[in-house]
Structure formats: C-alpha cells, structure tokens
CSV table of C-alpha atoms in Angstrom, one decimal:
chain,number,residue,atom,x,y,z
A,1,UNK,CA,150.7,73.4,-3.9
A,2,UNK,CA,147.5,75.0,-4.8
A,3,UNK,CA,145.7,75.4,-8.1
A,4,UNK,CA,144.0,78.4,-9.5
A,5,UNK,CA,140.2,78.2,-9.0
A,6,UNK,CA,138.8,78.7,-12.5
A,7,UNK,CA,135.4,78.1,-14.0
A,8,UNK,CA,136.2,76.4,-17.3
A,9,UNK,CA,133.0,77.9,-18.7
A,10,UNK,CA,134.3,81.4,-18.1
A,11,UNK,CA,138.0,81.0,-18.6
A,12,UNK,CA,140.3,80.7,-21.6
A,13,UNK,CA,139.6,77.6,-23.7
A,14,UNK,CA,143.4,77.1,-23.7
A,15,UNK,CA,143.5,76.5,-19.9
A,16,UNK,CA,145.6,73.6,-19.0
A,17,UNK,CA,145.0,72.1,-15.6
A,18,UNK,CA,147.7,70.5,-13.5
A,19,UNK,CA,148.1,66.8,-13.5
A,20,UNK,CA,147.3,65.0,-10.2
A,21,UNK,CA,150.6,63.1,-10.8
A,22,UNK,CA,152.5,66.4,-10.5
A,23,UNK,CA,150.9,67.6,-7.4
A,24,UNK,CA,152.4,67.3,-3.9
A,25,UNK,CA,151.1,68.0,-0.5
A,26,UNK,CA,153.3,69.0,2.4
A,27,UNK,CA,153.0,66.7,5.4
A,28,UNK,CA,155.4,67.8,8.2
A,29,UNK,CA,158.7,68.4,6.5
A,30,UNK,CA,158.1,66.2,3.5
A,31,UNK,CA,156.2,66.8,0.2
A,32,UNK,CA,154.2,63.7,-0.6
A,33,UNK,CA,152.8,63.1,-4.1
A,34,UNK,CA,149.0,63.5,-4.1
A,35,UNK,CA,148.6,60.2,-6.0
A,36,UNK,CA,150.3,58.4,-3.1
A,37,UNK,CA,147.8,60.0,-0.6
A,38,UNK,CA,144.9,59.1,-2.8
A,39,UNK,CA,146.1,55.5,-3.1
A,40,UNK,CA,146.8,55.1,0.6
A,41,UNK,CA,143.4,56.8,1.4
A,42,UNK,CA,141.6,54.4,-0.9
A,43,UNK,CA,143.4,51.4,0.5
A,44,UNK,CA,142.5,52.4,4.1
A,45,UNK,CA,138.9,53.0,3.2
A,46,UNK,CA,138.7,49.5,1.6
A,47,UNK,CA,140.3,47.9,4.7
A,48,UNK,CA,137.7,49.7,6.9
A,49,UNK,CA,134.8,48.7,4.6
A,50,UNK,CA,135.9,45.1,4.2
A,51,UNK,CA,136.1,44.8,8.0
A,52,UNK,CA,132.6,46.2,8.4
A,53,UNK,CA,131.2,43.9,5.6
A,54,UNK,CA,132.9,40.9,7.2
A,55,UNK,CA,131.4,41.9,10.6
A,56,UNK,CA,127.9,42.1,9.0
A,57,UNK,CA,128.5,38.7,7.3
A,58,UNK,CA,129.6,37.1,10.5
A,59,UNK,CA,126.5,38.4,12.4
A,60,UNK,CA,124.1,37.4,9.6
A,61,UNK,CA,125.7,33.9,9.5
A,62,UNK,CA,125.9,33.2,13.2
A,63,UNK,CA,122.6,34.8,14.1
A,64,UNK,CA,120.7,33.1,11.3
A,65,UNK,CA,119.3,36.4,9.9
A,66,UNK,CA,117.0,35.4,7.1
A,67,UNK,CA,116.9,39.0,5.9
A,68,UNK,CA,120.5,38.8,4.7
A,69,UNK,CA,120.4,37.8,1.0
A,70,UNK,CA,123.2,35.2,0.3
A,71,UNK,CA,121.7,33.7,-2.9
A,72,UNK,CA,123.0,30.3,-1.8
A,73,UNK,CA,126.7,31.1,-2.2
A,74,UNK,CA,128.9,30.1,0.8
A,75,UNK,CA,131.5,32.1,2.4
A,76,UNK,CA,132.4,35.8,2.6
A,77,UNK,CA,132.9,36.1,-1.2
A,78,UNK,CA,129.5,34.6,-1.7
A,79,UNK,CA,128.1,37.3,0.6
A,80,UNK,CA,129.7,40.0,-1.6
A,81,UNK,CA,127.7,38.6,-4.5
A,82,UNK,CA,124.3,39.1,-2.8
A,83,UNK,CA,121.2,40.9,-4.2
A,84,UNK,CA,122.0,41.9,-7.9
A,85,UNK,CA,125.3,40.0,-8.0
A,86,UNK,CA,123.7,36.7,-9.4
A,87,UNK,CA,122.4,38.6,-12.4
A,88,UNK,CA,125.8,39.9,-13.2
A,89,UNK,CA,127.2,36.4,-12.7
A,90,UNK,CA,124.6,35.0,-15.1
A,91,UNK,CA,125.5,37.5,-17.7
A,92,UNK,CA,129.3,36.9,-17.2
A,93,UNK,CA,128.9,33.1,-17.5
A,94,UNK,CA,125.9,32.6,-19.8
A,95,UNK,CA,125.0,35.9,-21.4
A,96,UNK,CA,121.4,37.2,-21.7
A,97,UNK,CA,118.3,35.0,-22.3
A,98,UNK,CA,116.9,35.1,-25.8
A,99,UNK,CA,113.3,35.1,-24.4
A,100,UNK,CA,111.9,36.8,-21.4
A,101,UNK,CA,110.8,34.7,-18.4
A,102,UNK,CA,107.1,35.2,-17.5
A,103,UNK,CA,104.8,34.0,-14.8
A,104,UNK,CA,101.5,32.1,-15.3
A,105,UNK,CA,99.7,35.4,-15.9
A,106,UNK,CA,102.2,36.3,-18.7
A,107,UNK,CA,103.9,39.0,-16.6
A,108,UNK,CA,107.7,39.4,-17.2
A,109,UNK,CA,109.7,38.3,-14.2
A,110,UNK,CA,113.0,39.6,-13.0
A,111,UNK,CA,115.8,38.8,-15.4
A,112,UNK,CA,119.3,39.8,-16.5
A,113,UNK,CA,118.1,42.2,-19.2
A,114,UNK,CA,117.7,44.9,-16.5
A,115,UNK,CA,121.5,44.9,-16.1
A,116,UNK,CA,123.9,46.4,-18.6
A,117,UNK,CA,126.8,44.4,-20.0
A,118,UNK,CA,130.1,46.2,-19.6
A,119,UNK,CA,130.9,45.2,-16.0
A,120,UNK,CA,130.2,41.4,-16.5
A,121,UNK,CA,132.1,41.6,-19.8
A,122,UNK,CA,135.1,43.0,-18.0
A,123,UNK,CA,134.8,40.4,-15.3
A,124,UNK,CA,134.4,37.6,-17.9
A,125,UNK,CA,137.6,38.8,-19.6
A,126,UNK,CA,139.5,38.8,-16.3
A,127,UNK,CA,138.2,35.3,-15.6
A,128,UNK,CA,139.4,34.1,-19.0
A,129,UNK,CA,142.9,35.6,-18.6
A,130,UNK,CA,143.5,34.6,-14.9
A,131,UNK,CA,141.3,31.5,-14.4
A,132,UNK,CA,139.7,33.2,-11.4
A,133,UNK,CA,136.0,32.4,-10.7
A,134,UNK,CA,133.3,35.1,-10.8
A,135,UNK,CA,133.3,35.8,-7.1
A,136,UNK,CA,137.0,36.8,-7.0
A,137,UNK,CA,137.1,38.4,-10.4
A,138,UNK,CA,134.0,40.4,-9.8
A,139,UNK,CA,135.2,41.9,-6.5
A,140,UNK,CA,138.7,42.5,-8.0
A,141,UNK,CA,137.2,44.5,-10.9
A,142,UNK,CA,135.0,46.5,-8.6
A,143,UNK,CA,138.0,47.3,-6.3
A,144,UNK,CA,140.3,48.4,-9.2
A,145,UNK,CA,137.7,50.5,-10.8
A,146,UNK,CA,136.8,52.0,-7.5
A,147,UNK,CA,140.4,53.2,-7.2
A,148,UNK,CA,140.3,54.5,-10.8
A,149,UNK,CA,137.0,56.3,-10.0
A,150,UNK,CA,138.6,58.0,-7.0
A,151,UNK,CA,141.5,59.3,-9.2
A,152,UNK,CA,139.1,60.4,-11.9
A,153,UNK,CA,136.9,62.3,-9.4
A,154,UNK,CA,140.0,64.0,-8.0
A,155,UNK,CA,141.0,65.0,-11.5
A,156,UNK,CA,137.6,66.3,-12.2
A,157,UNK,CA,137.5,68.4,-8.9
A,158,UNK,CA,141.0,69.7,-9.6
A,159,UNK,CA,139.6,71.5,-12.6
A,160,UNK,CA,137.2,73.5,-10.5
A,161,UNK,CA,138.8,73.8,-7.0
A,162,UNK,CA,142.1,74.0,-5.3
A,163,UNK,CA,144.3,71.0,-4.8
A,164,UNK,CA,143.4,70.6,-1.1
A,165,UNK,CA,139.7,70.8,-1.7
A,166,UNK,CA,139.9,68.3,-4.6
A,167,UNK,CA,141.9,65.9,-2.5
A,168,UNK,CA,139.4,65.9,0.3
A,169,UNK,CA,136.5,65.6,-2.0
A,170,UNK,CA,138.0,62.4,-3.4
A,171,UNK,CA,138.7,61.0,0.1
A,172,UNK,CA,135.1,61.7,1.2
A,173,UNK,CA,134.0,59.6,-1.7
A,174,UNK,CA,136.3,56.7,-0.6
A,175,UNK,CA,134.9,56.7,2.9
A,176,UNK,CA,131.3,57.6,2.1
A,177,UNK,CA,128.3,55.7,3.7
A,178,UNK,CA,127.5,53.9,0.4
A,179,UNK,CA,131.2,53.2,-0.6
A,180,UNK,CA,130.8,49.5,0.2
A,181,UNK,CA,129.3,49.1,-3.3
A,182,UNK,CA,132.8,49.8,-4.6
A,183,UNK,CA,133.8,46.3,-3.6
A,184,UNK,CA,130.8,44.1,-4.2
A,185,UNK,CA,129.8,42.5,-7.5
A,186,UNK,CA,127.9,45.6,-8.7
A,187,UNK,CA,128.6,47.8,-11.7
A,188,UNK,CA,128.9,51.1,-9.7
A,189,UNK,CA,132.7,51.3,-9.7
A,190,UNK,CA,132.9,50.8,-13.5
A,191,UNK,CA,130.1,53.3,-14.2
A,192,UNK,CA,131.5,56.0,-11.8
A,193,UNK,CA,134.9,55.8,-13.4
A,194,UNK,CA,133.6,56.4,-16.9
A,195,UNK,CA,131.1,59.0,-15.8
A,196,UNK,CA,133.7,61.0,-13.9
A,197,UNK,CA,136.2,60.8,-16.9
A,198,UNK,CA,133.5,62.0,-19.3
A,199,UNK,CA,132.6,64.9,-17.0
A,200,UNK,CA,136.2,65.8,-16.6
A,201,UNK,CA,136.6,65.9,-20.4
A,202,UNK,CA,133.6,68.1,-20.7
A,203,UNK,CA,134.9,70.5,-18.1
A,204,UNK,CA,138.2,70.8,-20.0
A,205,UNK,CA,136.3,71.2,-23.3
A,206,UNK,CA,137.6,68.0,-24.9
A,207,UNK,CA,134.3,67.0,-26.3
A,208,UNK,CA,135.4,64.2,-28.5
A,209,UNK,CA,137.3,62.7,-25.6
A,210,UNK,CA,133.9,62.5,-23.8
A,211,UNK,CA,132.6,60.0,-26.4
A,212,UNK,CA,134.4,56.8,-25.5
A,213,UNK,CA,133.9,57.4,-21.8
A,214,UNK,CA,130.3,58.4,-22.2
A,215,UNK,CA,129.5,55.4,-24.4
A,216,UNK,CA,131.2,53.0,-21.9
A,217,UNK,CA,129.2,54.6,-19.1
A,218,UNK,CA,126.0,54.0,-21.1
A,219,UNK,CA,126.7,50.3,-21.3
A,220,UNK,CA,127.8,50.0,-17.6
A,221,UNK,CA,124.8,51.4,-15.8
A,222,UNK,CA,121.7,53.6,-16.4
A,223,UNK,CA,122.3,57.3,-16.1
A,224,UNK,CA,124.7,58.3,-18.9
A,225,UNK,CA,121.9,60.3,-20.6
A,226,UNK,CA,122.6,62.9,-17.9
A,227,UNK,CA,126.0,63.5,-19.6
A,228,UNK,CA,124.4,64.3,-22.9
A,229,UNK,CA,122.0,66.7,-21.2
A,230,UNK,CA,124.8,68.4,-19.3
A,231,UNK,CA,126.9,68.8,-22.4
A,232,UNK,CA,123.9,70.3,-24.2
A,233,UNK,CA,123.5,72.8,-21.4
A,234,UNK,CA,127.2,73.5,-21.4
A,235,UNK,CA,127.2,74.4,-25.1
A,236,UNK,CA,124.0,76.5,-24.8
A,237,UNK,CA,125.5,78.5,-22.0
A,238,UNK,CA,128.7,79.1,-24.0
A,239,UNK,CA,126.5,80.4,-26.9
A,240,UNK,CA,124.3,82.6,-24.7
A,241,UNK,CA,127.4,84.1,-23.0
A,242,UNK,CA,128.8,84.8,-26.5
A,243,UNK,CA,132.1,83.1,-25.6
A,244,UNK,CA,134.5,82.2,-28.3
A,245,UNK,CA,133.0,78.9,-29.6
A,246,UNK,CA,134.7,77.8,-32.8
A,247,UNK,CA,132.7,75.9,-35.4
A,248,UNK,CA,135.0,72.9,-34.9
A,249,UNK,CA,134.2,72.8,-31.2
A,250,UNK,CA,130.5,73.2,-31.8
A,251,UNK,CA,130.6,70.2,-34.2
A,252,UNK,CA,132.6,68.2,-31.7
A,253,UNK,CA,130.1,69.0,-28.9
A,254,UNK,CA,127.1,68.2,-31.0
A,255,UNK,CA,128.6,65.0,-32.1
A,256,UNK,CA,129.3,64.0,-28.5
A,257,UNK,CA,125.8,64.8,-27.4
A,258,UNK,CA,124.3,62.7,-30.3
A,259,UNK,CA,126.6,59.7,-29.8
A,260,UNK,CA,126.3,59.6,-26.0
A,261,UNK,CA,122.5,60.1,-26.1
A,262,UNK,CA,122.3,57.3,-28.8
A,263,UNK,CA,124.3,55.0,-26.6
A,264,UNK,CA,122.2,55.8,-23.6
A,265,UNK,CA,119.0,54.8,-25.5
A,266,UNK,CA,120.5,51.8,-27.3
A,267,UNK,CA,120.0,49.1,-24.6
A,268,UNK,CA,116.2,48.9,-24.9
A,269,UNK,CA,116.6,48.5,-28.6
A,270,UNK,CA,119.1,45.7,-28.2
A,271,UNK,CA,116.9,43.9,-25.7
A,272,UNK,CA,114.0,44.2,-28.1
A,273,UNK,CA,116.0,42.9,-31.0
A,274,UNK,CA,117.3,39.8,-29.1
A,275,UNK,CA,114.1,38.9,-27.2
A,276,UNK,CA,111.6,39.9,-29.9
A,277,UNK,CA,109.6,42.0,-27.4
A,278,UNK,CA,109.6,45.7,-28.2
A,279,UNK,CA,109.1,46.6,-24.5
A,280,UNK,CA,111.3,43.8,-23.1
A,281,UNK,CA,113.8,46.0,-21.3
A,282,UNK,CA,111.1,48.2,-19.7
A,283,UNK,CA,109.1,45.1,-18.7
A,284,UNK,CA,112.2,43.7,-17.1
A,285,UNK,CA,112.8,46.9,-15.1
A,286,UNK,CA,109.2,47.1,-14.1
A,287,UNK,CA,109.3,43.6,-12.7
A,288,UNK,CA,111.3,45.1,-9.8
A,289,UNK,CA,108.7,47.8,-9.4
A,290,UNK,CA,106.0,45.2,-8.8
A,291,UNK,CA,107.5,44.5,-5.3
A,292,UNK,CA,106.4,48.0,-4.3
A,293,UNK,CA,103.5,49.0,-6.6
A,294,UNK,CA,102.2,45.9,-8.2
A,295,UNK,CA,102.0,45.8,-12.0
A,296,UNK,CA,102.1,49.3,-13.5
A,297,UNK,CA,103.0,51.0,-16.7
A,298,UNK,CA,106.0,53.4,-17.2
A,299,UNK,CA,105.6,57.0,-18.1
A,300,UNK,CA,108.6,59.4,-17.8
A,301,UNK,CA,108.6,61.8,-14.8
A,302,UNK,CA,105.8,59.9,-13.0
A,303,UNK,CA,107.7,57.3,-10.9
A,304,UNK,CA,108.3,59.5,-7.8
A,305,UNK,CA,104.7,60.7,-7.8
A,306,UNK,CA,103.4,57.2,-8.4
A,307,UNK,CA,105.5,55.8,-5.5
A,308,UNK,CA,104.6,58.6,-3.1
A,309,UNK,CA,101.0,58.6,-4.0
A,310,UNK,CA,100.7,54.8,-3.6
A,311,UNK,CA,102.0,54.9,0.0
A,312,UNK,CA,101.0,58.4,1.2
A,313,UNK,CA,98.3,59.6,-1.1
A,314,UNK,CA,98.0,63.3,-1.7
A,315,UNK,CA,100.4,64.1,1.1
A,316,UNK,CA,103.0,62.0,-0.7
A,317,UNK,CA,102.5,63.8,-4.0
A,318,UNK,CA,102.8,67.2,-2.2
A,319,UNK,CA,105.9,65.9,-0.5
A,320,UNK,CA,107.5,65.1,-3.8
A,321,UNK,CA,106.6,68.6,-5.1
A,322,UNK,CA,108.2,70.1,-2.0
A,323,UNK,CA,111.4,68.1,-2.4
A,324,UNK,CA,111.8,69.0,-6.0
A,325,UNK,CA,111.1,72.7,-5.3
A,326,UNK,CA,113.6,72.5,-2.5
A,327,UNK,CA,116.2,71.1,-4.9
A,328,UNK,CA,115.6,73.9,-7.4
A,329,UNK,CA,115.9,76.5,-4.6
A,330,UNK,CA,119.2,74.8,-3.4
A,331,UNK,CA,120.6,74.9,-6.9
A,332,UNK,CA,120.0,78.7,-7.1
A,333,UNK,CA,121.8,79.5,-3.9
A,334,UNK,CA,124.8,81.7,-4.2
A,335,UNK,CA,127.0,79.2,-2.2
A,336,UNK,CA,126.0,76.4,-4.4
A,337,UNK,CA,126.8,78.4,-7.6
A,338,UNK,CA,130.4,78.1,-6.4
A,339,UNK,CA,130.4,74.6,-8.0
A,340,UNK,CA,130.5,76.3,-11.4
A,341,UNK,CA,128.2,76.0,-14.4
A,342,UNK,CA,129.4,72.6,-15.6
A,343,UNK,CA,128.9,70.8,-12.2
A,344,UNK,CA,125.6,72.5,-11.7
A,345,UNK,CA,124.5,71.4,-15.2
A,346,UNK,CA,125.5,67.9,-14.6
A,347,UNK,CA,123.9,67.8,-11.1
A,348,UNK,CA,120.6,69.2,-12.4
A,349,UNK,CA,120.7,66.8,-15.4
A,350,UNK,CA,121.3,63.7,-13.3
A,351,UNK,CA,118.6,64.6,-10.8
A,352,UNK,CA,116.2,65.2,-13.6
A,353,UNK,CA,117.1,61.7,-15.0
A,354,UNK,CA,116.4,60.1,-11.6
A,355,UNK,CA,113.0,61.9,-11.4
A,356,UNK,CA,112.2,60.9,-14.9
A,357,UNK,CA,112.9,57.1,-14.8
A,358,UNK,CA,113.8,55.9,-11.3
A,359,UNK,CA,111.4,54.6,-8.6
A,360,UNK,CA,112.6,56.2,-5.3
A,361,UNK,CA,113.0,53.2,-3.1
A,362,UNK,CA,116.0,52.3,-1.0
A,363,UNK,CA,118.3,52.0,-4.0
A,364,UNK,CA,118.1,55.7,-4.4
A,365,UNK,CA,121.0,56.1,-2.0
A,366,UNK,CA,123.2,54.1,-4.3
A,367,UNK,CA,121.9,55.9,-7.3
A,368,UNK,CA,123.1,59.2,-5.8
A,369,UNK,CA,126.8,58.2,-6.0
A,370,UNK,CA,127.2,59.8,-9.4
A,371,UNK,CA,126.6,63.1,-7.6
A,372,UNK,CA,129.8,62.6,-5.7
A,373,UNK,CA,131.4,65.7,-7.4
A,374,UNK,CA,129.3,67.7,-4.9
A,375,UNK,CA,131.7,66.4,-2.2
A,376,UNK,CA,134.2,68.8,-3.6
A,377,UNK,CA,132.2,71.8,-2.5
A,378,UNK,CA,134.6,74.0,-0.3
A,379,UNK,CA,132.0,74.1,2.5
A,380,UNK,CA,132.9,70.5,3.4
A,381,UNK,CA,136.7,71.0,3.5
A,382,UNK,CA,137.3,74.7,4.1
A,383,UNK,CA,138.8,74.2,7.6
A,384,UNK,CA,140.5,71.3,9.3
A,385,UNK,CA,137.5,71.1,11.7
A,386,UNK,CA,135.1,70.7,8.8
A,387,UNK,CA,137.2,68.2,7.1
A,388,UNK,CA,137.5,66.1,10.3
A,389,UNK,CA,133.7,66.3,10.9
A,390,UNK,CA,132.8,65.4,7.4
A,391,UNK,CA,135.2,62.4,7.4
A,392,UNK,CA,134.0,61.2,10.8
A,393,UNK,CA,130.4,61.4,9.9
A,394,UNK,CA,131.1,59.5,6.6
A,395,UNK,CA,132.9,56.7,8.6
A,396,UNK,CA,130.2,56.5,11.3
A,397,UNK,CA,127.5,56.2,8.6
A,398,UNK,CA,129.2,53.3,6.8
A,399,UNK,CA,128.0,50.6,9.2
A,400,UNK,CA,124.5,52.1,9.1
A,401,UNK,CA,124.6,52.0,5.3
A,402,UNK,CA,125.8,48.4,5.3
A,403,UNK,CA,123.2,47.2,7.8
A,404,UNK,CA,120.3,49.0,6.1
A,405,UNK,CA,121.3,48.6,2.4
A,406,UNK,CA,123.2,45.3,2.3
A,407,UNK,CA,121.9,43.2,5.2
A,408,UNK,CA,118.3,44.2,5.4
A,409,UNK,CA,117.3,45.7,2.0
A,410,UNK,CA,119.0,45.5,-1.4
A,411,UNK,CA,121.0,48.6,-2.3
C-alpha cells in the first residue's frame, strides 16, 4: 500500500495521513502489517548491535585496553554505563549537587549539571516500580524508547513520503553506525522519540500537540530549540505563501514556539537557581571543552571556529567556512528540496543550533542523530539495489562506530 506524497506546507490543512498501524506490506503472498516489520527490524538491529558491543567489551576486557572507559563497574552491563553513564546514574540515585565542584584554581569541574533530567527521572521511576538497579533499568529505558523513536520516525516520514520509503528510512535509523547509543545509558533514545513526535505534529499542523513533546525533549537533551526555530520558519512560510492560516492556528503556533523556546532555555536558569551561580550550567558544559581547548569563554556561533582555529589555525577557520557554505549549497539543491519545507526548516534549524553552541569533537556524530529524518530521502531507497547498499553500509559501519566512539573516544 502506498501513500500520497504531499508537502503538508502546500496541501490542504485537513489532510489526514494514514496510521502506520493500518499499513501493510506485501511479502510474497502475504500482507504483513508495517508495525510488525518495524518491530522485527528493530529487534534484529538490537541483536546485531548487542553482539557487536559484547565483542568490543570482551576484547577490551581480555586485552586490557586502558582506553575503554568502564568507570569501575564490572560486567557487560557496567560496560554499557561507560563515559556519560555515571553522571546519569548519579542524577537518578542522588539528584544534582547544590554547589558546583571546583579545582584548586576555582575552575568548575565536570559535574551532573551538564546533563538534563528527564532520562534519569524515567529510569528512577522504573527502578522504584520494578526494583531493578540502574544498569538494567537504564538500558531497558533506552531500548524501549529506541523502539518508540523508530515508530515515531516512521510516522514522521510517512507524512512526507510513500510507505515504502518511510519504512526503509526507519530501518536505516535502526541499523545506523551510531545506533548503539539506543541501548546504552544515554538520553538519546528518549530525546529522539520526543523530537520526532514534536516534528511529526508540526508537519500535520497540530501545533498545540507539539508542546508536550517539545517540552519533554527540552528536558531530555540539548537541541529542542531547533523545534521552536523550525516552527517559526514553518509559520512564516505559510504567511508568505498566503496560505489559509486561521487566527486560531496562528495563536497555537505562536504559543508552541514560545513554550518550547522557554523550555529549551530553562535549564541554565534552574541550574543557576539551585547552585547560586548565574553561569553554573555554562561553566559545567565548558569543563568538557577544557580537554580540547583549555579554559575558554562561550559565545554563540564561535565554537566551530574556535575549535578549528585552535588546531589548524587560519586553514581550520577557512575549512569551517567551506563546510558551512557547502551545507547551504546542499540545502538549495533541487533533489534535497524533495524533503519538503518542514524537514528542510528543521534540518537547517538543528544544524544552526549545533554551529551556535556545540564544540565539534567526536560527539558530533552522536549529535547528528536528530537529523535522522534525512534517511527518508528517496535517493537512499528508490530501488532495491540502493536499499541494499544503504543497509549494508550502515551495518558495516556499526563496528567502526562502536570501536571509535565507545571503546576509544566518548561518543
């Protein structure tokens, strides 16, 4: 069964998109519900990734690799709590510190305020209900929300593309090179689920529905400000194109922009109120930057230039300019415009967010996961050959991603 390809920005505001639960795909002589295919695909992807992570853990353990970061926790589940996991564990078990830890020079050290509370709160709730410890509950929450994010991404893509393209975009997400973060004690799964749900609501013009998902995303992981920016662009385009835009819808859209933006800006204020330091959140984030740049100050839209200039001088700065110019050129290509106005607005907004606030070290690859809606572009799944190649490349890059961004460097 195929769906009509419609740009919600151009079409009738009364468009109703088919539910993934009602879609079926013909396999041989049988019609299999799409949700079954998604669930089986997600399950197979997690079996594959778990095997690869277990292999990396076994090698790191038996070979005595000191570069693998265990944080002193034994066993495979302890391995899945590596890197940022202990900070989420600290929040789940003990909450946030009321004062910022500092070194002898008065510089703020790495601490839990750099991590948002929704994921550890959910894990803590599961622990309280089930009696599970953090290691098990943390992985369980990540896995369940990873499945939910897969379904949400499929629903999102279904609003723009045909059913086959949407299905393959979701499967590419499951098997992607960085998909191992969907089952470690990181907040990515939770964040992606709420981001994709909010974006799907925007594409279907249900602006008030965006609010709970956008607010939840804002307290799960940095990046939800891109939703507010994308919705602002969405509304502006509707006005410029003189589409029917009732006052009620305008009020709903403006309300969603304001509430989601406020939620996205709230955590630094909360950190300031609890710790008594007006810059407590930013000092906590910058403590990670010190590993690469030493002690620096934060100014929006400077991190990429600061990082590149520190390591490569003028050549690095010119490289950043070239990369950003290349991205703008890519966004204007006719083939890319097939994504539709909403996905382009979201993509541009999220990349602008990364350029504004994020230091482009190895964690950049993980931070690109919210751009997974791009996996729905028909170029990747137009023919069986392309689908097979894209899936094969994703699977082959998984062990590379695990080795580089879980064993050697923090993701």
